[in-house]
GROMACS .gro file of N, CA and C in nm:
model
  450
    1UNK      N    1  -1.742   0.082  -2.119
    1UNK     CA    2  -1.683  -0.034  -2.183
    1UNK      C    3  -1.776  -0.088  -2.291
    2UNK      N    4  -1.906  -0.097  -2.258
    2UNK     CA    5  -2.002  -0.149  -2.355
    2UNK      C    6  -2.015  -0.055  -2.474
    3UNK      N    7  -2.006   0.075  -2.449
    3UNK     CA    8  -2.014   0.173  -2.557
    3UNK      C    9  -1.902   0.149  -2.659
    4UNK      N   10  -1.780   0.133  -2.612
    4UNK     CA   11  -1.668   0.111  -2.703
    4UNK      C   12  -1.673  -0.027  -2.767
    5UNK      N   13  -1.728  -0.123  -2.697
    5UNK     CA   14  -1.744  -0.256  -2.756
    5UNK      C   15  -1.838  -0.247  -2.877
    6UNK      N   16  -1.945  -0.169  -2.864
    6UNK     CA   17  -2.038  -0.149  -2.976
    6UNK      C   18  -1.970  -0.074  -3.091
    7UNK      N   19  -1.891   0.028  -3.058
    7UNK     CA   20  -1.824   0.109  -3.161
    7UNK      C   21  -1.720   0.029  -3.239
    8UNK      N   22  -1.658  -0.069  -3.176
    8UNK     CA   23  -1.550  -0.145  -3.239
    8UNK      C   24  -1.595  -0.281  -3.292
    9UNK      N   25  -1.724  -0.311  -3.282
    9UNK     CA   26  -1.777  -0.442  -3.321
    9UNK      C   27  -1.744  -0.481  -3.465
   10UNK      N   28  -1.753  -0.388  -3.555
   10UNK     CA   29  -1.730  -0.419  -3.696
   10UNK      C   30  -1.583  -0.437  -3.731
   11UNK      N   31  -1.495  -0.409  -3.638
   11UNK     CA   32  -1.352  -0.419  -3.663
   11UNK      C   33  -1.294  -0.287  -3.708
   12UNK      N   34  -1.173  -0.260  -3.670
   12UNK     CA   35  -1.104  -0.135  -3.705
   12UNK      C   36  -0.956  -0.164  -3.722
   13UNK      N   37  -0.891  -0.080  -3.800
   13UNK     CA   38  -0.747  -0.090  -3.820
   13UNK      C   39  -0.676  -0.028  -3.700
   14UNK      N   40  -0.562  -0.084  -3.663
   14UNK     CA   41  -0.480  -0.026  -3.558
   14UNK      C   42  -0.409   0.097  -3.613
   15UNK      N   43  -0.375   0.190  -3.523
   15UNK     CA   44  -0.305   0.312  -3.563
   15UNK      C   45  -0.398   0.431  -3.558
   16UNK      N   46  -0.360   0.538  -3.631
   16UNK     CA   47  -0.440   0.661  -3.633
   16UNK      C   48  -0.574   0.637  -3.701
   17UNK      N   49  -0.679   0.698  -3.645
   17UNK     CA   50  -0.812   0.690  -3.705
   17UNK      C   51  -0.825   0.805  -3.804
   18UNK      N   52  -0.843   0.771  -3.933
   18UNK     CA   53  -0.845   0.873  -4.038
   18UNK      C   54  -0.984   0.904  -4.091
   19UNK      N   55  -1.078   0.809  -4.080
   19UNK     CA   56  -1.214   0.833  -4.129
   19UNK      C   57  -1.314   0.758  -4.042
   20UNK      N   58  -1.437   0.812  -4.037
   20UNK     CA   59  -1.544   0.752  -3.959
   20UNK      C   60  -1.498   0.723  -3.815
   21UNK      N   61  -1.455   0.828  -3.745
   21UNK     CA   62  -1.400   0.814  -3.609
   21UNK      C   63  -1.507   0.850  -3.506
   22UNK      N   64  -1.569   0.750  -3.440
   22UNK     CA   65  -1.677   0.778  -3.345
   22UNK      C   66  -1.625   0.835  -3.213
   23UNK      N   67  -1.704   0.924  -3.154
   23UNK     CA   68  -1.679   0.978  -3.019
   23UNK      C   69  -1.538   1.031  -3.000
   24UNK      N   70  -1.484   1.097  -3.102
   24UNK     CA   71  -1.352   1.159  -3.088
   24UNK      C   72  -1.236   1.063  -3.091
   25UNK      N   73  -1.257   0.942  -3.141
   25UNK     CA   74  -1.149   0.843  -3.148
   25UNK      C   75  -1.037   0.896  -3.237
   26UNK      N   76  -0.914   0.892  -3.188
   26UNK     CA   77  -0.800   0.940  -3.265
   26UNK      C   78  -0.704   0.829  -3.304
   27UNK      N   79  -0.688   0.728  -3.218
   27UNK     CA   80  -0.595   0.619  -3.249
   27UNK      C   81  -0.630   0.495  -3.168
   28UNK      N   82  -0.589   0.379  -3.222
   28UNK     CA   83  -0.607   0.251  -3.154
   28UNK      C   84  -0.472   0.182  -3.150
   29UNK      N   85  -0.435   0.132  -3.032
   29UNK     CA   86  -0.307   0.062  -3.017
   29UNK      C   87  -0.334  -0.069  -2.942
   30UNK      N   88  -0.268  -0.177  -2.984
   30UNK     CA   89  -0.279  -0.305  -2.915
   30UNK      C   90  -0.140  -0.353  -2.877
   31UNK      N   91  -0.121  -0.388  -2.751
   31UNK     CA   92   0.007  -0.437  -2.702
   31UNK      C   93   0.004  -0.589  -2.694
   32UNK      N   94   0.093  -0.653  -2.768
   32UNK     CA   95   0.104  -0.799  -2.761
   32UNK      C   96   0.167  -0.844  -2.630
   33UNK      N   97   0.249  -0.759  -2.570
   33UNK     CA   98   0.321  -0.796  -2.447
   33UNK      C   99   0.225  -0.822  -2.331
   34UNK      N  100   0.120  -0.740  -2.320
   34UNK     CA  101   0.028  -0.760  -2.207
   34UNK      C  102  -0.118  -0.769  -2.250
   35UNK      N  103  -0.143  -0.793  -2.379
   35UNK     CA  104  -0.279  -0.810  -2.433
   35UNK      C  105  -0.370  -0.695  -2.393
   36UNK      N  106  -0.325  -0.573  -2.414
   36UNK     CA  107  -0.401  -0.454  -2.374
   36UNK      C  108  -0.435  -0.370  -2.495
   37UNK      N  109  -0.563  -0.333  -2.505
   37UNK     CA  110  -0.611  -0.246  -2.611
   37UNK      C  111  -0.621  -0.104  -2.556
   38UNK      N  112  -0.556  -0.008  -2.623
   38UNK     CA  113  -0.559   0.132  -2.581
   38UNK      C  114  -0.630   0.214  -2.686
   39UNK      N  115  -0.725   0.297  -2.641
   39UNK     CA  116  -0.800   0.385  -2.730
   39UNK      C  117  -0.767   0.529  -2.693
   40UNK      N  118  -0.719   0.606  -2.789
   40UNK     CA  119  -0.688   0.747  -2.767
   40UNK      C  120  -0.803   0.830  -2.824
   41UNK      N  121  -0.864   0.913  -2.739
   41UNK     CA  122  -0.975   0.997  -2.784
   41UNK      C  123  -0.944   1.143  -2.752
   42UNK      N  124  -1.010   1.232  -2.824
   42UNK     CA  125  -0.994   1.375  -2.797
   42UNK      C  126  -1.073   1.416  -2.674
   43UNK      N  127  -1.164   1.333  -2.628
   43UNK     CA  128  -1.247   1.366  -2.512
   43UNK      C  129  -1.174   1.347  -2.380
   44UNK      N  130  -1.065   1.273  -2.380
   44UNK     CA  131  -0.994   1.245  -2.255
   44UNK      C  132  -0.944   1.372  -2.189
   45UNK      N  133  -0.895   1.467  -2.267
   45UNK     CA  134  -0.842   1.592  -2.212
   45UNK      C  135  -0.951   1.688  -2.169
   46UNK      N  136  -1.072   1.670  -2.219
   46UNK     CA  137  -1.180   1.763  -2.191
   46UNK      C  138  -1.254   1.731  -2.062
   47UNK      N  139  -1.243   1.608  -2.016
   47UNK     CA  140  -1.313   1.570  -1.894
   47UNK      C  141  -1.254   1.640  -1.773
   48UNK      N  142  -1.341   1.664  -1.676
   48UNK     CA  143  -1.294   1.724  -1.551
   48UNK      C  144  -1.205   1.623  -1.479
   49UNK      N  145  -1.089   1.669  -1.434
   49UNK     CA  146  -0.994   1.579  -1.369
   49UNK      C  147  -1.038   1.546  -1.228
   50UNK      N  148  -1.020   1.421  -1.190
   50UNK     CA  149  -1.047   1.380  -1.053
   50UNK      C  150  -0.938   1.437  -0.963
   51UNK      N  151  -0.972   1.457  -0.838
   51UNK     CA  152  -0.874   1.507  -0.742
   51UNK      C  153  -0.762   1.405  -0.725
   52UNK      N  154  -0.641   1.453  -0.710
   52UNK     CA  155  -0.528   1.362  -0.692
   52UNK      C  156  -0.525   1.301  -0.553
   53UNK      N  157  -0.583   1.368  -0.454
   53UNK     CA  158  -0.579   1.321  -0.317
   53UNK      C  159  -0.718   1.326  -0.256
   54UNK      N  160  -0.747   1.231  -0.168
   54UNK     CA  161  -0.873   1.231  -0.094
   54UNK      C  162  -0.860   1.328   0.023
   55UNK      N  163  -0.965   1.402   0.048
   55UNK     CA  164  -0.964   1.491   0.164
   55UNK      C  165  -0.981   1.408   0.290
   56UNK      N  166  -0.903   1.441   0.389
   56UNK     CA  167  -0.914   1.374   0.518
   56UNK      C  168  -1.027   1.438   0.597
   57UNK      N  169  -1.091   1.362   0.685
   57UNK     CA  170  -1.201   1.419   0.763
   57UNK      C  171  -1.153   1.535   0.850
   58UNK      N  172  -1.239   1.635   0.864
   58UNK     CA  173  -1.204   1.752   0.945
   58UNK      C  174  -1.194   1.713   1.093
   59UNK      N  175  -1.291   1.637   1.139
   59UNK     CA  176  -1.292   1.593   1.278
   59UNK      C  177  -1.243   1.449   1.283
   60UNK      N  178  -1.119   1.431   1.321
   60UNK     CA  179  -1.059   1.298   1.323
   60UNK      C  180  -1.081   1.234   1.460
   61UNK      N  181  -1.120   1.108   1.459
   61UNK     CA  182  -1.133   1.033   1.582
   61UNK      C  183  -0.997   0.978   1.622
   62UNK      N  184  -0.991   0.925   1.741
   62UNK     CA  185  -0.869   0.862   1.790
   62UNK      C  186  -0.897   0.714   1.807
   63UNK      N  187  -0.795   0.632   1.789
   63UNK     CA  188  -0.813   0.489   1.805
   63UNK      C  189  -0.683   0.423   1.844
   64UNK      N  190  -0.693   0.300   1.895
   64UNK     CA  191  -0.575   0.227   1.938
   64UNK      C  192  -0.597   0.078   1.918
   65UNK      N  193  -0.498   0.013   1.859
   65UNK     CA  194  -0.497  -0.133   1.844
   65UNK      C  195  -0.377  -0.186   1.920
   66UNK      N  196  -0.398  -0.286   2.004
   66UNK     CA  197  -0.289  -0.346   2.080
   66UNK      C  198  -0.278  -0.494   2.046
   67UNK      N  199  -0.155  -0.539   2.037
   67UNK     CA  200  -0.130  -0.681   2.009
   67UNK      C  201  -0.015  -0.726   2.096
   68UNK      N  202  -0.027  -0.844   2.155
   68UNK     CA  203   0.086  -0.898   2.229
   68UNK      C  204   0.102  -1.045   2.194
   69UNK      N  205   0.223  -1.093   2.208
   69UNK     CA  206   0.254  -1.233   2.178
   69UNK      C  207   0.349  -1.282   2.286
   70UNK      N  208   0.316  -1.394   2.348
   70UNK     CA  209   0.397  -1.451   2.456
   70UNK      C  210   0.439  -1.592   2.416
   71UNK      N  211   0.569  -1.618   2.421
   71UNK     CA  212   0.624  -1.751   2.394
   71UNK      C  213   0.705  -1.794   2.516
   72UNK      N  214   0.673  -1.908   2.575
   72UNK     CA  215   0.746  -1.962   2.689
   72UNK      C  216   0.785  -2.106   2.662
   73UNK      N  217   0.908  -2.142   2.706
   73UNK     CA  218   0.957  -2.279   2.692
   73UNK      C  219   1.023  -2.319   2.823
   74UNK      N  220   0.986  -2.436   2.876
   74UNK     CA  221   1.049  -2.488   2.997
   74UNK      C  222   1.095  -2.630   2.967
   75UNK      N  223   1.226  -2.653   2.985
   75UNK     CA  224   1.280  -2.787   2.960
   75UNK      C  225   1.296  -2.867   3.088
   76UNK      N  226   1.235  -2.823   3.196
   76UNK     CA  227   1.247  -2.891   3.324
   76UNK      C  228   1.348  -2.824   3.415
   77UNK      N  229   1.446  -2.758   3.359
   77UNK     CA  230   1.548  -2.688   3.438
   77UNK      C  231   1.536  -2.536   3.428
   78UNK      N  232   1.517  -2.489   3.309
   78UNK     CA  233   1.514  -2.344   3.286
   78UNK      C  234   1.390  -2.305   3.205
   79UNK      N  235   1.348  -2.183   3.228
   79UNK     CA  236   1.238  -2.127   3.150
   79UNK      C  237   1.293  -2.011   3.068
   80UNK      N  238   1.267  -2.018   2.941
   80UNK     CA  239   1.303  -1.906   2.853
   80UNK      C  240   1.174  -1.856   2.789
   81UNK      N  241   1.179  -1.734   2.742
   81UNK     CA  242   1.059  -1.682   2.680
   81UNK      C  243   1.081  -1.549   2.613
   82UNK      N  244   0.977  -1.509   2.548
   82UNK     CA  245   0.979  -1.383   2.475
   82UNK      C  246   0.838  -1.325   2.476
   83UNK      N  247   0.830  -1.194   2.490
   83UNK     CA  248   0.702  -1.126   2.476
   83UNK      C  249   0.720  -1.013   2.375
   84UNK      N  250   0.627  -1.004   2.285
   84UNK     CA  251   0.628  -0.898   2.185
   84UNK      C  252   0.507  -0.809   2.204
   85UNK      N  253   0.527  -0.681   2.200
   85UNK     CA  254   0.420  -0.584   2.218
   85UNK      C  255   0.414  -0.492   2.097
   86UNK      N  256   0.295  -0.473   2.045
   86UNK     CA  257   0.276  -0.384   1.930
   86UNK      C  258   0.153  -0.299   1.955
   87UNK      N  259   0.169  -0.170   1.942
   87UNK     CA  260   0.058  -0.077   1.957
   87UNK      C  261   0.052   0.014   1.836
   88UNK      N  262  -0.066   0.028   1.779
   88UNK     CA  263  -0.083   0.116   1.664
   88UNK      C  264  -0.207   0.201   1.690
   89UNK      N  265  -0.193   0.331   1.668
   89UNK     CA  266  -0.305   0.419   1.695
   89UNK      C  267  -0.307   0.537   1.600
   90UNK      N  268  -0.411   0.617   1.614
   90UNK     CA  269  -0.419   0.739   1.535
   90UNK      C  270  -0.477   0.851   1.620
   91UNK      N  271  -0.431   0.972   1.591
   91UNK     CA  272  -0.477   1.090   1.662
   91UNK      C  273  -0.460   1.210   1.570
   92UNK      N  274  -0.569   1.274   1.533
   92UNK     CA  275  -0.567   1.394   1.449
   92UNK      C  276  -0.487   1.375   1.321
   93UNK      N  277  -0.521   1.277   1.242
   93UNK     CA  278  -0.458   1.247   1.113
   93UNK      C  279  -0.311   1.207   1.124
   94UNK      N  280  -0.267   1.169   1.240
   94UNK     CA  281  -0.134   1.113   1.260
   94UNK      C  282  -0.151   0.967   1.302
   95UNK      N  283  -0.070   0.880   1.244
   95UNK     CA  284  -0.069   0.739   1.282
   95UNK      C  285   0.055   0.714   1.366
   96UNK      N  286   0.039   0.644   1.476
   96UNK     CA  287   0.152   0.614   1.564
   96UNK      C  288   0.173   0.464   1.570
   97UNK      N  289   0.298   0.423   1.593
   97UNK     CA  290   0.328   0.282   1.604
   97UNK      C  291   0.440   0.262   1.705
   98UNK      N  292   0.423   0.165   1.794
   98UNK     CA  293   0.526   0.125   1.890
   98UNK      C  294   0.538  -0.026   1.882
   99UNK      N  295   0.660  -0.076   1.867
   99UNK     CA  296   0.686  -0.219   1.853
   99UNK      C  297   0.808  -0.253   1.938
  100UNK      N  298   0.792  -0.339   2.039
  100UNK     CA  299   0.901  -0.373   2.131
  100UNK      C  300   0.902  -0.522   2.161
  101UNK      N  301   1.019  -0.573   2.200
  101UNK     CA  302   1.037  -0.714   2.237
  101UNK      C  303   1.117  -0.722   2.367
  102UNK      N  304   1.082  -0.819   2.449
  102UNK     CA  305   1.158  -0.851   2.570
  102UNK      C  306   1.177  -1.002   2.569
  103UNK      N  307   1.302  -1.046   2.592
  103UNK     CA  308   1.323  -1.191   2.599
  103UNK      C  309   1.423  -1.224   2.709
  104UNK      N  310   1.412  -1.347   2.757
  104UNK     CA  311   1.500  -1.399   2.862
  104UNK      C  312   1.576  -1.516   2.803
  105UNK      N  313   1.709  -1.506   2.808
  105UNK     CA  314   1.792  -1.610   2.750
  105UNK      C  315   1.811  -1.724   2.850
  106UNK      N  316   1.851  -1.842   2.801
  106UNK     CA  317   1.868  -1.957   2.890
  106UNK      C  318   2.003  -1.959   2.961
  107UNK      N  319   2.074  -1.849   2.966
  107UNK     CA  320   2.205  -1.848   3.032
  107UNK      C  321   2.187  -1.857   3.183
  108UNK      N  322   2.299  -1.881   3.252
  108UNK     CA  323   2.294  -1.896   3.398
  108UNK      C  324   2.251  -1.768   3.468
  109UNK      N  325   2.285  -1.654   3.411
  109UNK     CA  326   2.246  -1.527   3.473
  109UNK      C  327   2.098  -1.496   3.449
  110UNK      N  328   2.037  -1.562   3.353
  110UNK     CA  329   1.897  -1.533   3.323
  110UNK      C  330   1.879  -1.393   3.269
  111UNK      N  331   1.970  -1.355   3.180
  111UNK     CA  332   1.969  -1.219   3.126
  111UNK      C  333   1.837  -1.186   3.057
  112UNK      N  334   1.791  -1.066   3.087
  112UNK     CA  335   1.674  -1.012   3.018
  112UNK      C  336   1.725  -0.915   2.912
  113UNK      N  337   1.672  -0.925   2.792
  113UNK     CA  338   1.709  -0.833   2.684
  113UNK      C  339   1.584  -0.757   2.641
  114UNK      N  340   1.603  -0.629   2.618
  114UNK     CA  341   1.494  -0.541   2.578
  114UNK      C  342   1.530  -0.482   2.442
  115UNK      N  343   1.432  -0.474   2.355
  115UNK     CA  344   1.460  -0.417   2.222
  115UNK      C  345   1.337  -0.339   2.174
  116UNK      N  346   1.363  -0.215   2.131
  116UNK     CA  347   1.258  -0.133   2.071
  116UNK      C  348   1.280  -0.141   1.920
  117UNK      N  349   1.188  -0.204   1.848
  117UNK     CA  350   1.201  -0.218   1.703
  117UNK      C  351   1.164  -0.090   1.630
  118UNK      N  352   1.051  -0.032   1.668
  118UNK     CA  353   1.005   0.089   1.602
  118UNK      C  354   0.921   0.171   1.700
  119UNK      N  355   0.934   0.302   1.688
  119UNK     CA  356   0.854   0.394   1.767
  119UNK      C  357   0.845   0.523   1.687
  120UNK      N  358   0.731   0.546   1.623
  120UNK     CA  359   0.721   0.663   1.535
  120UNK      C  360   0.577   0.710   1.519
  121UNK      N  361   0.566   0.830   1.462
  121UNK     CA  362   0.437   0.887   1.420
  121UNK      C  363   0.452   0.928   1.275
  122UNK      N  364   0.347   0.909   1.197
  122UNK     CA  365   0.354   0.946   1.055
  122UNK      C  366   0.224   1.011   1.012
  123UNK      N  367   0.236   1.095   0.909
  123UNK     CA  368   0.120   1.164   0.856
  123UNK      C  369   0.140   1.189   0.707
  124UNK      N  370   0.031   1.191   0.633
  124UNK     CA  371   0.035   1.214   0.490
  124UNK      C  372  -0.046   1.340   0.461
  125UNK      N  373   0.019   1.439   0.401
  125UNK     CA  374  -0.047   1.565   0.365
  125UNK      C  375  -0.030   1.584   0.215
  126UNK      N  376  -0.131   1.549   0.138
  126UNK     CA  377  -0.129   1.553  -0.008
  126UNK      C  378  -0.003   1.485  -0.061
  127UNK      N  379   0.088   1.557  -0.121
  127UNK     CA  380   0.205   1.493  -0.183
  127UNK      C  381   0.323   1.478  -0.087
  128UNK      N  382   0.304   1.511   0.041
  128UNK     CA  383   0.415   1.506   0.136
  128UNK      C  384   0.385   1.404   0.246
  129UNK      N  385   0.485   1.318   0.272
  129UNK     CA  386   0.474   1.213   0.372
  129UNK      C  387   0.576   1.242   0.482
  130UNK      N  388   0.531   1.241   0.606
  130UNK     CA  389   0.620   1.268   0.719
  130UNK      C  390   0.620   1.147   0.812
  131UNK      N  391   0.738   1.102   0.850
  131UNK     CA  392   0.752   0.996   0.951
  131UNK      C  393   0.859   1.041   1.048
  132UNK      N  394   0.821   1.056   1.174
  132UNK     CA  395   0.911   1.107   1.277
  132UNK      C  396   0.927   1.002   1.386
  133UNK      N  397   1.051   0.975   1.426
  133UNK     CA  398   1.076   0.881   1.534
  133UNK      C  399   1.183   0.782   1.498
  134UNK      N  400   1.177   0.667   1.562
  134UNK     CA  401   1.274   0.559   1.542
  134UNK      C  402   1.205   0.450   1.462
  135UNK      N  403   1.257   0.419   1.343
  135UNK     CA  404   1.193   0.320   1.258
  135UNK      C  405   1.295   0.257   1.165
  136UNK      N  406   1.258   0.142   1.111
  136UNK     CA  407   1.340   0.077   1.009
  136UNK      C  408   1.262   0.081   0.879
  137UNK      N  409   1.334   0.077   0.769
  137UNK     CA  410   1.266   0.082   0.640
  137UNK      C  411   1.190  -0.047   0.616
  138UNK      N  412   1.082  -0.037   0.543
  138UNK     CA  413   1.007  -0.155   0.505
  138UNK      C  414   0.972  -0.146   0.358
  139UNK      N  415   0.917  -0.253   0.306
  139UNK     CA  416   0.888  -0.256   0.162
  139UNK      C  417   0.740  -0.238   0.134
  140UNK      N  418   0.666  -0.185   0.229
  140UNK     CA  419   0.523  -0.166   0.209
  140UNK      C  420   0.499  -0.073   0.091
  141UNK      N  421   0.424  -0.122  -0.006
  141UNK     CA  422   0.394  -0.043  -0.124
  141UNK      C  423   0.501  -0.046  -0.231
  142UNK      N  424   0.614  -0.112  -0.204
  142UNK     CA  425   0.722  -0.115  -0.301
  142UNK      C  426   0.734  -0.248  -0.374
  143UNK      N  427   0.668  -0.351  -0.323
  143UNK     CA  428   0.679  -0.484  -0.383
  143UNK      C  429   0.585  -0.492  -0.503
  144UNK      N  430   0.638  -0.532  -0.616
  144UNK     CA  431   0.558  -0.543  -0.738
  144UNK      C  432   0.543  -0.689  -0.776
  145UNK      N  433   0.428  -0.722  -0.831
  145UNK     CA  434   0.405  -0.857  -0.880
  145UNK      C  435   0.486  -0.878  -1.007
  146UNK      N  436   0.551  -0.993  -1.021
  146UNK     CA  437   0.624  -1.018  -1.146
  146UNK      C  438   0.527  -1.038  -1.262
  147UNK      N  439   0.565  -0.993  -1.379
  147UNK     CA  440   0.483  -1.011  -1.498
  147UNK      C  441   0.508  -1.151  -1.553
  148UNK      N  442   0.404  -1.232  -1.554
  148UNK     CA  443   0.415  -1.369  -1.601
  148UNK      C  444   0.330  -1.389  -1.725
  149UNK      N  445   0.371  -1.478  -1.811
  149UNK     CA  446   0.291  -1.510  -1.928
  149UNK      C  447   0.176  -1.600  -1.889
  150UNK      N  448   0.062  -1.581  -1.955
  150UNK     CA  449  -0.052  -1.669  -1.932
  150UNK      C  450  -0.128  -1.625  -1.819
   0.00000   0.00000   0.00000
């Protein structure tokens, strides 16, 4: 960054670089929409490309995280409540998740309801993502920040 700051200190015209082009500079573009300066150089294609994916460890450890939540309410006559259980773990580059709820309604029968929200295993192998089991879609990684002025 400091190198290019020094190269551009004297000022330059936007567009194609036609004369006195330092370090392979070919063009300069400035975007008013997002206040971004882009420098096109011939050196960009010559650099060794970084790997697209990180290598996973050969010897993978196993782990487990457990979470529970208990809610109870007693109005003097009846007790109602809910318990939520969440377990997340990993084993040999696979991530597992189990999410379940049990609740007791305030009806006269004292009905217990059981619900399995998600139960799956997932793994990422370079450009391929696998998720096997019972799951609902989520927006993880899909939510984008709105572009705001200022």
